Amino acid sequence: LPHPGAAGRGVPPGTTDPKRVPRPRGTGSVDCPNLEFEYGDADGHGAELAGEVAVGCCVAINRCPPGEKKKTKNNKKNPWWLELDGAQQKAYVMHLLDGLEVVNRDKRLKVARAILYLAQGVFGDCDNEGDVLHWSRHNSFLLYRLGTFTAFLELLNMEIDNSQACSSALRKPAISLADSTELRVLLSVMYLMVENIRVEQETDPPEWKSCRETFRVELSFPMHTEEPFALLLFTMVTKFCSGHAPHFPMKKVLLLLWKVLLFTLGGFEALQTMKVRKREELGLPPLPEDSIQVMRSMRAASPPTYSIELVEQQQQKRGHRSRRVRPLMKQDSLDIYNERDPFKNDDAGVDEEENDDVDSGIEGELDLMERDAIIPAMPAQRPPIERVSFPKGLPWAPKVRQKDIEHFLEASRNKFIGFTLGQDTETLIGLPRPIHESVKTLKQHKYVSISDVQIKNEEELEKCPMSLGEEEVQETPCEILYRSMLYNLPQYMIALLKILLAAAPTSKAKTDSINILADVLPEEMPITVLQSMKLGIDVNRHKEIIVKSISALLLLLLKHFKLNHIYQFEYVSQHLVFANCIPLILKFFNQNIMSYITAKNSISVLDYPHCTVCDLPELTAESLEAGDNNQFCWRNLFSCINLLRILNKLTKWKHSRTMMLVVFKSAPILKRALKVKQAMMQLYVLKLLKIQTKYLGRQWRKSNMKTMSAIYQKVRHRMNDDWAYGNDIDARPWDFQAEECTLRANIEAFNSRRYDKPQDSEFAPVDNCLQSVLGQRLELPEDFHCSYELWLEREVFSQPIRWEELLHYQ
């Protein structure tokens, strides 16, 4: 079995020595190979289990359950658990569950650790990593069927409400692992159960499949409590960020929250299936393509060059200028189909390239990385014309909105007729024949999204609440989660972004920032250099896992809420924007992104389950620095793509938020991210550059023609989109604040109509019959009977009757 950390990752062929792994040479380096990265819901199963377990921490604590011996007299393993039949295993688990009922806290913790040992795969009885993963899954299903998750949920609630532990943590100057021992054991068992049961395999028996569905329903719908399980974890996040519970192990909470959302709501493939089914229900045409599949078939492009290479570039151009003949060069750059402009001579080309934004150090465009194969200049007066292999077709089918057709017809009617017909897109009388053909082409590629239908239905429900009646809302896990999160959703989003800021590699330690290292720092700080190096690697790994969890769960929430109802998505998006999510993500990318992608913050020999079945070698500084042999860090590349997708969702079709990208000068930051040669990541970077191109000015577009060419090749086309010229009417910077205010008013109207249902509604029927109203029996409080005569005397008999006042109302 390969090492679980390598699951789903690309390793260069023949790369066995860690010293041969390509590493970033500096901020100006573009020496990045093509990354064989496959994007998915999560990493490989073994790697995800290893991410939950801290480096080497489970070995010493959970090596053997109470009362069992790990080795025989001959110093050989005694596989006691493997030799038990199903009934004996159930009896042992039930015995452990009975031990969770005791009052003594230390005894409960000892039993909980024994259950954790079972969930981790009884590694003391196994000989290889495959057996550990197998028994971890087997035991997780066994534990769930016997009610372990429910028992641990009750213990988790007790620990959350443990005011003594909270006050003790608040009084301590420094919080360490010892302050969250019970919580970490409980969350570890629950995470292992969720992750093992969530993952489907072809060899799973039928009872496991039914068990999986039952568990999904139990986590999705409030069974024993009035809220879904994910809401309890969101509450833990907000309590931690508010400072009331600084000892909560946030890495484990966020990992469990992400996997619960992934399990209950569904991953990307489930989202695509739900989207197809929902379009069928609404009577919309099928999707033109599957986005994830298209991106997997795309090829990565070489990035533009940067400061160091630009200096070499200038020297090379000065040498070539004396010869007046430019050599042919290998072209595999961002501008593969626009290699040469035949309308410009060589001198003009040189002058334009020299005018690139060299001062910024990140705006250079020529691809010197591909100049390794230079053909000598031909002696002829004119070099031969290069053959360009044009693509058979663009990767995406073009899309047109109804609004685009209306704008096109409005401009055409104003030009040729002199008046408009509003939103009429059928009447073409008086327009020339080419306009007819254009409208026909636009309508052929017209795309109506689910969001468009939902917005239209919401407008009709607001206009005609009486005639249309109440809306039928399907009780899906997504709908239940949104309704549960609704009133505290701003606090949840702010808390997640606070933790993301603290875990970002570009963030500096501040006194007022939250401490996310409570579940990684030991009680006794390291005293040797080796211990310090190990702790430093573990801290960096800890932060990377937190970023991975938050980025993945935020993306899941946005995608599922958008499919469920567009205004649920817009509500979450607005609060993320209000909490400065856009500058936070840009700050995250304002670093040496290649160093982050290729970071080696892991110790292979200490990763689970390798550390549980193999003899641990003596750790040295060289072995700690070596890391693994992977070409890149899967979780870091996964996090970068997730953050880019979130940024795209927040800014798409929102001109005010696009202007935020321009104001925060995101173009050079995003261009630097193009250094990563991975097609999916490059695509989302190019999308973000495309939406702000019209605002960046003509000089920027002129100096970045290769990036413009890459946008044309890789990003979906909108037929009437003037992104490359800046002539679009939407580029005029007015009413941006009004746009957000209008959207917020629509969101509040939606939330009020669907979720605020007071008893005394203005549309409730009124009983106007005197006999039925007086005949109703009212339950009066007991104190009313005692003071009724006093009330009559004071309020009725003692008050004079002024009959003449009635004359004023006639």
Short mmCIF file of C-alpha atoms in Angstrom, two decimals, residues 4-5 7-8 42-51 132-134 136-137 140 191-201 259 608-609:
data_model
loop_
_atom_site.label_atom_id
_atom_site.label_comp_id
_atom_site.label_asym_id
_atom_site.label_seq_id
_atom_site.Cartn_x
_atom_site.Cartn_y
_atom_site.Cartn_z
CA PRO A 4 -1.46 7.64 2.47
CA GLY A 5 0.04 11.09 2.19
CA ALA A 7 -2.83 9.48 -2.31
CA GLY A 8 -4.12 11.61 -5.12
CA ALA A 42 -10.95 15.65 -0.46
CA ASP A 43 -7.55 14.00 -0.50
CA GLY A 44 -7.06 10.24 -0.38
CA HIS A 45 -8.70 8.38 2.49
CA GLY A 46 -5.43 7.64 4.28
CA ALA A 47 -4.20 11.21 3.89
CA GLU A 48 -7.44 12.61 5.34
CA LEU A 49 -7.16 10.34 8.36
CA ALA A 50 -3.53 11.35 8.77
CA GLY A 51 -4.51 15.02 8.71
CA VAL A 132 -4.83 -0.43 10.00
CA LEU A 133 -7.07 1.41 7.51
CA HIS A 134 -9.25 -1.69 7.03
CA SER A 136 -10.39 1.49 11.27
CA ARG A 137 -13.31 1.40 8.82
CA SER A 140 -16.14 2.68 12.86
CA TYR A 191 -14.08 12.51 13.05
CA LEU A 192 -12.80 8.99 12.39
CA MET A 193 -16.35 7.64 12.43
CA VAL A 194 -17.66 10.33 10.07
CA GLU A 195 -14.75 10.03 7.64
CA ASN A 196 -14.68 6.21 7.58
CA ILE A 197 -18.44 5.88 7.13
CA ARG A 198 -18.61 8.74 4.59
CA VAL A 199 -16.12 7.18 2.15
CA GLU A 200 -17.74 4.63 -0.16
CA GLN A 201 -15.90 1.62 -1.54
CA LYS A 259 -16.52 16.45 6.77
CA TYR A 608 -0.57 8.05 10.61
CA PRO A 609 -0.83 5.12 10.00
#
